Short mmCIF file of C-alpha atoms in Angstrom, two decimals:
data_model
loop_
_atom_site.label_atom_id
_atom_site.label_comp_id
_atom_site.label_asym_id
_atom_site.label_seq_id
_atom_site.Cartn_x
_atom_site.Cartn_y
_atom_site.Cartn_z
CA MET A 147 0.06 -0.21 0.02
CA GLN A 148 1.37 3.60 -0.70
CA ARG A 149 2.00 6.11 1.89
CA THR A 150 0.64 9.00 2.29
CA TYR A 151 1.50 11.36 4.68
CA SER A 152 0.00 13.83 7.14
CA PHE A 153 1.38 16.30 9.51
CA ILE A 154 0.19 16.15 12.63
CA VAL A 155 0.79 19.34 14.61
CA PRO A 156 -0.71 20.40 17.92
CA VAL A 157 -0.38 23.96 18.84
CA TYR A 158 -1.57 25.72 22.11
CA ASN A 159 -1.51 29.93 22.27
CA ARG A 160 1.61 30.14 19.72
CA PRO A 161 0.91 31.15 16.15
CA GLN A 162 4.05 32.88 15.70
CA GLU A 163 5.80 28.90 15.67
CA ILE A 164 3.36 27.69 13.52
CA ARG A 165 4.20 31.16 10.93
CA GLU A 166 7.33 29.72 10.44
CA LEU A 167 7.26 25.90 11.20
CA LEU A 168 4.57 26.92 7.58
CA GLU A 169 7.39 28.79 5.73
CA SER A 170 9.77 25.76 6.17
CA PHE A 171 6.25 23.08 5.12
CA LEU A 172 7.52 26.21 2.07
CA VAL A 173 10.93 24.92 0.82
CA LEU A 174 10.36 21.15 1.17
CA HIS A 175 11.42 19.15 -0.92
CA PHE A 176 8.75 16.68 -2.18
CA SER A 177 6.90 15.89 -5.71
CA ASP A 178 4.18 13.82 -3.87
CA PRO A 179 0.65 15.50 -1.81
CA PHE A 180 0.66 16.13 1.75
CA GLU A 181 -1.28 16.85 4.39
CA ILE A 182 -0.81 18.59 7.44
CA VAL A 183 -3.17 18.76 10.04
CA ILE A 184 -2.98 21.86 12.55
CA VAL A 185 -4.87 20.61 15.65
CA GLU A 186 -5.49 24.22 18.27
CA ASP A 187 -5.99 23.15 22.08
CA GLY A 188 -8.03 25.49 23.58
CA SER A 189 -6.09 28.64 22.68
CA THR A 190 -7.07 32.25 23.57
CA GLU A 191 -4.35 33.47 21.16
CA THR A 192 -5.28 31.08 18.05
CA ALA A 193 -3.11 30.66 15.12
CA GLU A 194 -6.17 30.34 12.40
CA ALA A 195 -5.92 33.75 11.24
CA VAL A 196 -1.61 32.33 10.66
CA VAL A 197 -3.41 28.69 8.57
CA LYS A 198 -5.36 30.65 6.34
CA GLU A 199 -2.18 32.64 4.93
CA PHE A 200 -0.62 29.26 3.85
CA SER A 201 -3.99 27.30 2.38
CA GLU A 202 -3.44 27.96 -1.08
CA SER A 203 0.32 27.45 -1.05
CA LEU A 204 -0.33 24.74 0.97
CA GLU A 205 -3.22 21.46 1.94
CA ILE A 206 -3.77 22.11 5.46
CA SER A 207 -6.61 21.85 7.86
CA TYR A 208 -7.25 23.87 11.01
CA TYR A 209 -9.22 22.10 14.23
CA PHE A 210 -10.12 23.96 17.10
CA LYS A 211 -10.51 22.30 20.18
CA PRO A 212 -11.65 22.45 23.77
CA ASN A 213 -7.85 21.74 25.86
CA SER A 214 -7.07 18.53 26.37
CA GLY A 215 -3.60 18.34 26.65
CA PRO A 216 -1.09 17.37 23.26
CA GLY A 217 -1.31 14.06 23.92
CA ASP A 218 -4.77 13.58 23.51
CA SER A 219 -4.17 16.29 19.97
CA ARG A 220 -2.17 14.42 18.50
CA ASN A 221 -4.47 11.46 18.88
CA PHE A 222 -7.74 13.79 16.98
CA GLY A 223 -5.25 14.98 14.60
CA MET A 224 -4.74 11.32 13.40
CA GLN A 225 -8.29 10.53 13.63
CA LYS A 226 -9.10 13.72 11.82
CA ALA A 227 -5.54 12.74 9.16
CA LYS A 228 -6.23 11.57 5.40
CA GLY A 229 -2.74 9.89 5.00
CA ASN A 230 -2.28 6.62 5.66
CA TYR A 231 1.49 7.08 7.63
CA TYR A 232 1.40 10.09 10.34
CA ILE A 233 4.43 12.82 10.95
CA ILE A 234 3.96 14.44 14.70
CA LEU A 235 5.66 17.70 15.43
CA ASP A 236 5.71 20.76 18.15
CA SER A 237 4.86 23.59 17.34
CA ASP A 238 8.52 24.71 18.14
CA CYS A 239 10.36 22.92 14.68
CA LEU A 240 11.72 24.03 12.04
CA LEU A 241 12.06 21.19 8.85
CA PRO A 242 15.17 22.05 6.60
CA SER A 243 13.80 20.99 3.18
CA HIS A 244 15.34 17.27 2.67
CA TYR A 245 13.11 16.02 5.77
CA LEU A 246 10.62 14.46 3.74
CA GLU A 247 12.82 12.94 1.40
CA THR A 248 14.57 11.99 3.51
CA VAL A 249 12.05 9.68 5.80
CA ASP A 250 10.27 8.36 2.32
CA TYR A 251 13.54 7.29 1.16
CA PHE A 252 14.35 5.15 4.51
CA LEU A 253 10.93 3.84 4.88
CA GLN A 254 10.30 2.57 0.79
CA ASN A 255 13.89 0.69 1.38
CA ASN A 256 13.57 -0.53 5.29
CA TYR A 257 9.52 0.39 6.20
CA TYR A 258 8.88 0.57 10.22
CA ASP A 259 5.73 1.07 11.69
CA CYS A 260 7.88 3.95 14.01
CA TYR A 261 10.56 6.01 13.68
CA GLY A 262 11.66 9.08 15.50
CA GLY A 263 14.74 11.51 14.42
CA ALA A 264 17.32 14.11 16.16
CA ASP A 265 16.27 17.62 17.49
CA ALA A 266 19.05 20.13 15.90
CA ALA A 267 19.54 24.22 16.69
CA HIS A 268 19.01 26.24 13.92
CA GLN A 269 21.84 29.00 13.10
CA ASN A 270 19.46 31.91 14.59
CA PHE A 271 18.41 30.40 17.36
CA THR A 272 19.66 32.06 20.13
CA LYS A 273 22.40 31.68 22.42
CA LEU A 274 20.23 30.35 25.51
CA GLN A 275 18.38 28.45 22.46
CA LYS A 276 22.20 26.67 21.82
CA ALA A 277 23.15 25.92 25.30
CA ILE A 278 20.42 23.68 26.01
CA ASN A 279 20.27 22.53 23.45
CA TYR A 280 23.50 20.96 23.32
CA VAL A 281 22.63 19.64 27.19
CA MET A 282 20.11 18.31 25.65
CA THR A 283 21.79 16.02 22.92
CA SER A 284 25.87 16.26 24.02
CA PHE A 285 27.00 12.48 24.67
CA PHE A 286 28.77 14.14 27.81
CA THR A 287 25.69 15.53 28.82
CA THR A 288 22.12 12.77 27.87
CA GLY A 289 24.84 10.51 25.52
CA GLY A 290 23.44 11.47 22.94
CA ILE A 291 20.21 9.40 22.96
CA ARG A 292 18.64 12.29 21.70
CA GLY A 293 20.04 13.21 18.54
CA ASN A 294 21.84 9.47 18.49
CA SER A 295 20.45 6.29 17.65
CA LYS A 296 23.62 4.14 18.21
CA SER A 297 23.64 4.89 21.41
CA THR A 298 20.38 2.87 22.28
CA THR A 299 19.35 -0.54 21.64
CA THR A 300 15.56 0.07 21.08
CA PHE A 301 14.79 3.48 20.29
CA GLU A 302 12.31 5.52 21.55
CA PRO A 303 10.67 8.34 19.46
CA ARG A 304 9.89 11.93 21.06
CA SER A 305 6.55 13.36 19.83
CA PHE A 306 8.85 17.02 18.61
CA ASN A 307 9.56 14.19 15.55
CA MET A 308 8.04 11.16 15.52
CA GLY A 309 6.48 9.39 12.76
CA ILE A 310 3.78 6.74 13.89
CA SER A 311 1.86 4.45 10.54
CA GLU A 312 -1.96 3.97 10.90
CA ALA A 313 -2.66 0.80 11.70
CA ALA A 314 0.19 1.14 14.86
CA PHE A 315 -1.96 4.25 16.04
CA LYS A 316 -4.89 2.03 16.31
CA ALA A 317 -3.58 -0.87 17.85
CA THR A 318 -2.40 1.25 20.50
CA ASN A 319 -5.00 4.02 20.38
CA GLY A 320 -2.41 6.25 20.28
CA PHE A 321 -1.05 8.85 23.56
CA SER A 322 -1.94 8.51 26.84
CA LYS A 323 -3.22 11.45 29.20
CA ILE A 324 0.23 12.01 30.90
CA HIS A 325 2.33 15.00 30.03
CA PRO A 326 5.73 15.26 30.30
CA GLY A 327 6.60 11.43 29.22
CA GLU A 328 3.29 10.12 26.48
CA ASP A 329 5.97 9.55 23.64
CA PRO A 330 8.02 7.16 25.02
CA ASP A 331 5.01 5.40 27.17
CA LEU A 332 3.42 5.58 23.54
CA SER A 333 6.43 3.81 22.04
CA GLN A 334 6.86 0.95 24.54
CA ARG A 335 3.34 0.34 23.87
CA ILE A 336 4.63 0.25 20.07
CA LEU A 337 6.50 -2.73 20.67
CA LYS A 338 4.35 -4.78 23.19
CA ALA A 339 1.75 -4.89 20.38
CA GLY A 340 4.44 -6.26 18.12
CA PHE A 341 5.42 -3.33 16.25
CA LYS A 342 9.20 -2.23 15.55
CA THR A 343 10.13 1.69 16.06
CA THR A 344 14.23 3.31 15.00
CA PHE A 345 16.10 6.24 13.90
CA ILE A 346 15.99 7.49 10.51
CA PRO A 347 19.29 9.64 10.27
CA ASN A 348 19.41 12.76 9.07
CA ALA A 349 14.94 12.96 9.38
CA PHE A 350 16.33 15.95 11.97
CA VAL A 351 14.08 18.88 12.69
CA TYR A 352 15.22 21.97 13.51
CA HIS A 353 13.30 22.41 17.62
CA LYS A 354 13.35 25.32 19.45
CA ARG A 355 14.26 24.91 23.33
CA ARG A 356 12.94 26.87 26.45
CA ALA A 357 13.55 30.76 25.83
CA THR A 358 14.06 30.92 29.62
CA TRP A 359 15.95 29.27 32.02
CA LYS A 360 12.76 29.24 34.52
CA LYS A 361 10.90 27.75 31.02
CA PHE A 362 14.11 25.96 31.55
CA TYR A 363 14.03 23.95 35.02
CA ILE A 364 10.08 23.18 35.15
CA GLN A 365 10.46 21.28 32.01
CA VAL A 366 13.14 19.08 32.67
CA LYS A 367 11.54 18.91 36.73
CA LYS A 368 8.56 17.27 34.92
CA PHE A 369 10.63 14.83 32.95
CA GLY A 370 12.64 13.62 36.30
CA LEU A 371 8.95 13.16 37.82
CA VAL A 372 8.18 11.73 34.90
CA ARG A 373 10.32 8.86 34.52
CA PRO A 374 9.70 6.98 37.76
CA ILE A 375 6.02 6.43 36.14
CA LEU A 376 6.76 4.92 33.51
CA ASN A 377 9.14 3.15 34.77
CA LYS A 378 6.45 1.69 36.52
CA TRP A 379 4.22 1.36 33.98
CA HIS A 380 7.33 -0.32 31.65
CA PRO A 381 9.61 -1.89 33.78
CA LYS A 382 11.85 -4.05 31.07
CA ALA A 383 13.03 -0.49 29.88
CA ALA A 384 14.01 0.60 33.08
CA LYS A 385 18.05 1.50 33.14
CA ILE A 386 20.41 2.94 35.19
CA THR A 387 21.20 5.35 32.97
CA PHE A 388 17.85 7.32 34.33
CA TRP A 389 19.62 7.59 38.01
CA PHE A 390 22.62 9.70 36.26
CA PRO A 391 21.59 12.67 36.96
CA THR A 392 20.87 12.25 40.61
CA PHE A 393 24.04 10.09 41.25
CA PHE A 394 25.25 14.03 39.13
CA VAL A 395 23.97 15.42 42.20
CA LEU A 396 24.96 13.21 44.93
CA PHE A 397 28.69 13.51 43.18
CA THR A 398 28.83 17.63 43.36
CA ILE A 399 27.55 17.81 47.27
CA ALA A 400 29.59 15.86 48.08
CA SER A 401 32.60 17.23 46.01
CA ILE A 402 31.96 20.97 47.73
CA LEU A 403 31.75 19.05 51.44
CA CYS A 404 35.30 17.31 50.25
CA SER A 405 37.03 20.29 49.00
CA PHE A 406 35.92 22.76 51.89
CA LEU A 407 36.40 19.07 54.78
CA ILE A 408 39.82 17.36 53.48
CA SER A 409 41.07 19.21 50.26
CA LEU A 410 40.68 20.67 47.52
CA LEU A 411 42.34 18.39 45.36
CA TYR A 412 37.86 16.64 45.72
CA ILE A 413 36.80 19.81 43.85
CA PHE A 414 39.08 18.26 40.54
CA PRO A 415 37.01 15.30 39.08
CA LEU A 416 33.92 17.49 39.58
CA GLY A 417 35.98 20.83 37.91
CA GLY A 418 37.33 18.42 34.72
CA TYR A 419 33.61 17.43 33.82
CA VAL A 420 32.79 21.40 34.10
CA PHE A 421 35.58 21.62 32.02
CA LEU A 422 35.21 19.80 29.65
CA ILE A 423 31.53 20.61 29.46
CA PHE A 424 32.48 24.40 28.58
CA ILE A 425 35.45 22.85 25.91
CA ASP A 426 32.95 21.24 23.93
CA SER A 427 30.20 23.24 23.28
CA SER A 428 32.56 26.61 22.62
CA ILE A 429 33.88 24.81 19.83
CA LYS A 430 31.08 22.75 18.36
CA ASN A 431 28.76 26.02 19.05
CA LYS A 432 32.16 28.26 17.90
CA ASN A 433 31.32 30.53 20.88
CA LEU A 434 32.61 31.15 24.12
CA LEU A 435 29.70 32.79 26.07
CA ILE A 436 27.35 29.83 25.07
CA GLY A 437 30.68 27.17 26.07
CA VAL A 438 29.75 28.88 29.69
CA MET A 439 25.62 29.34 29.69
CA SER A 440 25.91 25.45 28.65
CA VAL A 441 28.37 24.46 32.25
CA TRP A 442 24.70 26.33 33.55
CA ALA A 443 22.33 25.05 31.53
CA MET A 444 23.97 21.02 32.26
CA PHE A 445 23.47 22.19 36.30
CA VAL A 446 20.20 22.89 35.95
CA GLN A 447 19.63 20.55 33.66
CA PHE A 448 20.96 18.05 36.20
CA PHE A 449 19.59 18.90 39.58
CA GLY A 450 16.60 20.13 37.75
CA TYR A 451 15.85 16.06 37.03
CA GLY A 452 18.42 14.76 39.10
CA LEU A 453 16.27 15.78 42.79
CA ALA A 454 12.65 15.11 40.56
CA PHE A 455 13.13 11.87 39.90
CA LEU A 456 14.40 11.26 44.42
CA LYS A 457 11.33 13.01 44.97
CA SER A 458 9.37 10.97 42.33
CA ASN A 459 11.33 7.49 42.98
CA PHE A 460 10.29 7.75 46.56
CA PHE A 461 6.44 8.70 46.19
CA ILE A 462 6.03 5.75 43.23
CA HIS A 463 8.29 2.65 44.08
CA GLY A 464 9.01 3.74 47.83
CA LEU A 465 5.93 4.48 49.03
CA ASN A 466 3.71 2.85 46.20
CA LYS A 467 1.60 5.62 46.04
CA GLU A 468 -0.87 6.21 42.74
CA PRO A 469 1.15 8.79 39.60
CA GLU A 470 -2.50 11.21 39.36
CA LYS A 471 -3.50 11.04 42.58
CA GLN A 472 0.73 12.07 43.68
CA PHE A 473 1.13 14.01 40.80
CA PRO A 474 -1.93 15.19 39.28
CA LYS A 475 -0.41 18.77 37.55
CA LEU A 476 1.64 15.71 35.44
CA PHE A 477 -2.05 14.36 33.74
CA PHE A 478 -4.69 15.82 32.03
CA LYS A 479 -8.37 14.21 32.49
#
């Protein structure tokens, strides 16, 4: 059966992001028809006028619905879509011109019912966005699992850049109510349903990061709270690497205390790691300031995630609390 692609994009109060995303669609190198489904998730500042500006150049379907979260909005979009292979994007992404050609060529030669791609920093992104992108994708901070499939054994696509077949969607009923964490949850349920997932090299998107330190901290904190819940739902997918940010927090505290109480030598390993992050980011981004900001972003990420992960483990696994009752803000009703 021939694949027909439908892009699914949920949006909440971000019309400017939709404009920039649709502009990137205009320069896609792909000759076959495809559609774009924009799902407005109860926004007060809608993207309807923006969508109309592009309606003559692109095949777009626009839907407005009450707020129910990104996962449910993606499900809504897939139910409305005309295609049989859905490509899910976040509204804060931009597509490189080769994106759909790359995806289609890969699936023609190696078909999978679900795929994911990497995220990258566009040259026009702010220094903060580039610093955050570095710590979210670097081998030295996350093992590169968000930007390189070679470091994983079973790839879990993320919903900022994820493809799923109509068959896999119907078999799993799509995304659950948890947020964040709805994408690794769906990836695990897709695998349990007998489908295979993969990473497509070069099918990357330019993914804007949180625009402020506070928003970034809140994001990684939620990631830390969610992971123990996912580990409880999918215990076979749990990995020791999920504990690494928590170990780093304890290591940092111990290093500082020992350097004051015993010897300054105890701070050297931590200092060496910080210097490595600074040098690597500065070289890759060709900017010393981004290198400095990457060091701070690394601490924000590890402390935000690591402490939240420890807290969630205490309640979910230690006290055996119900996730929805203990952390109701992580679930849409």
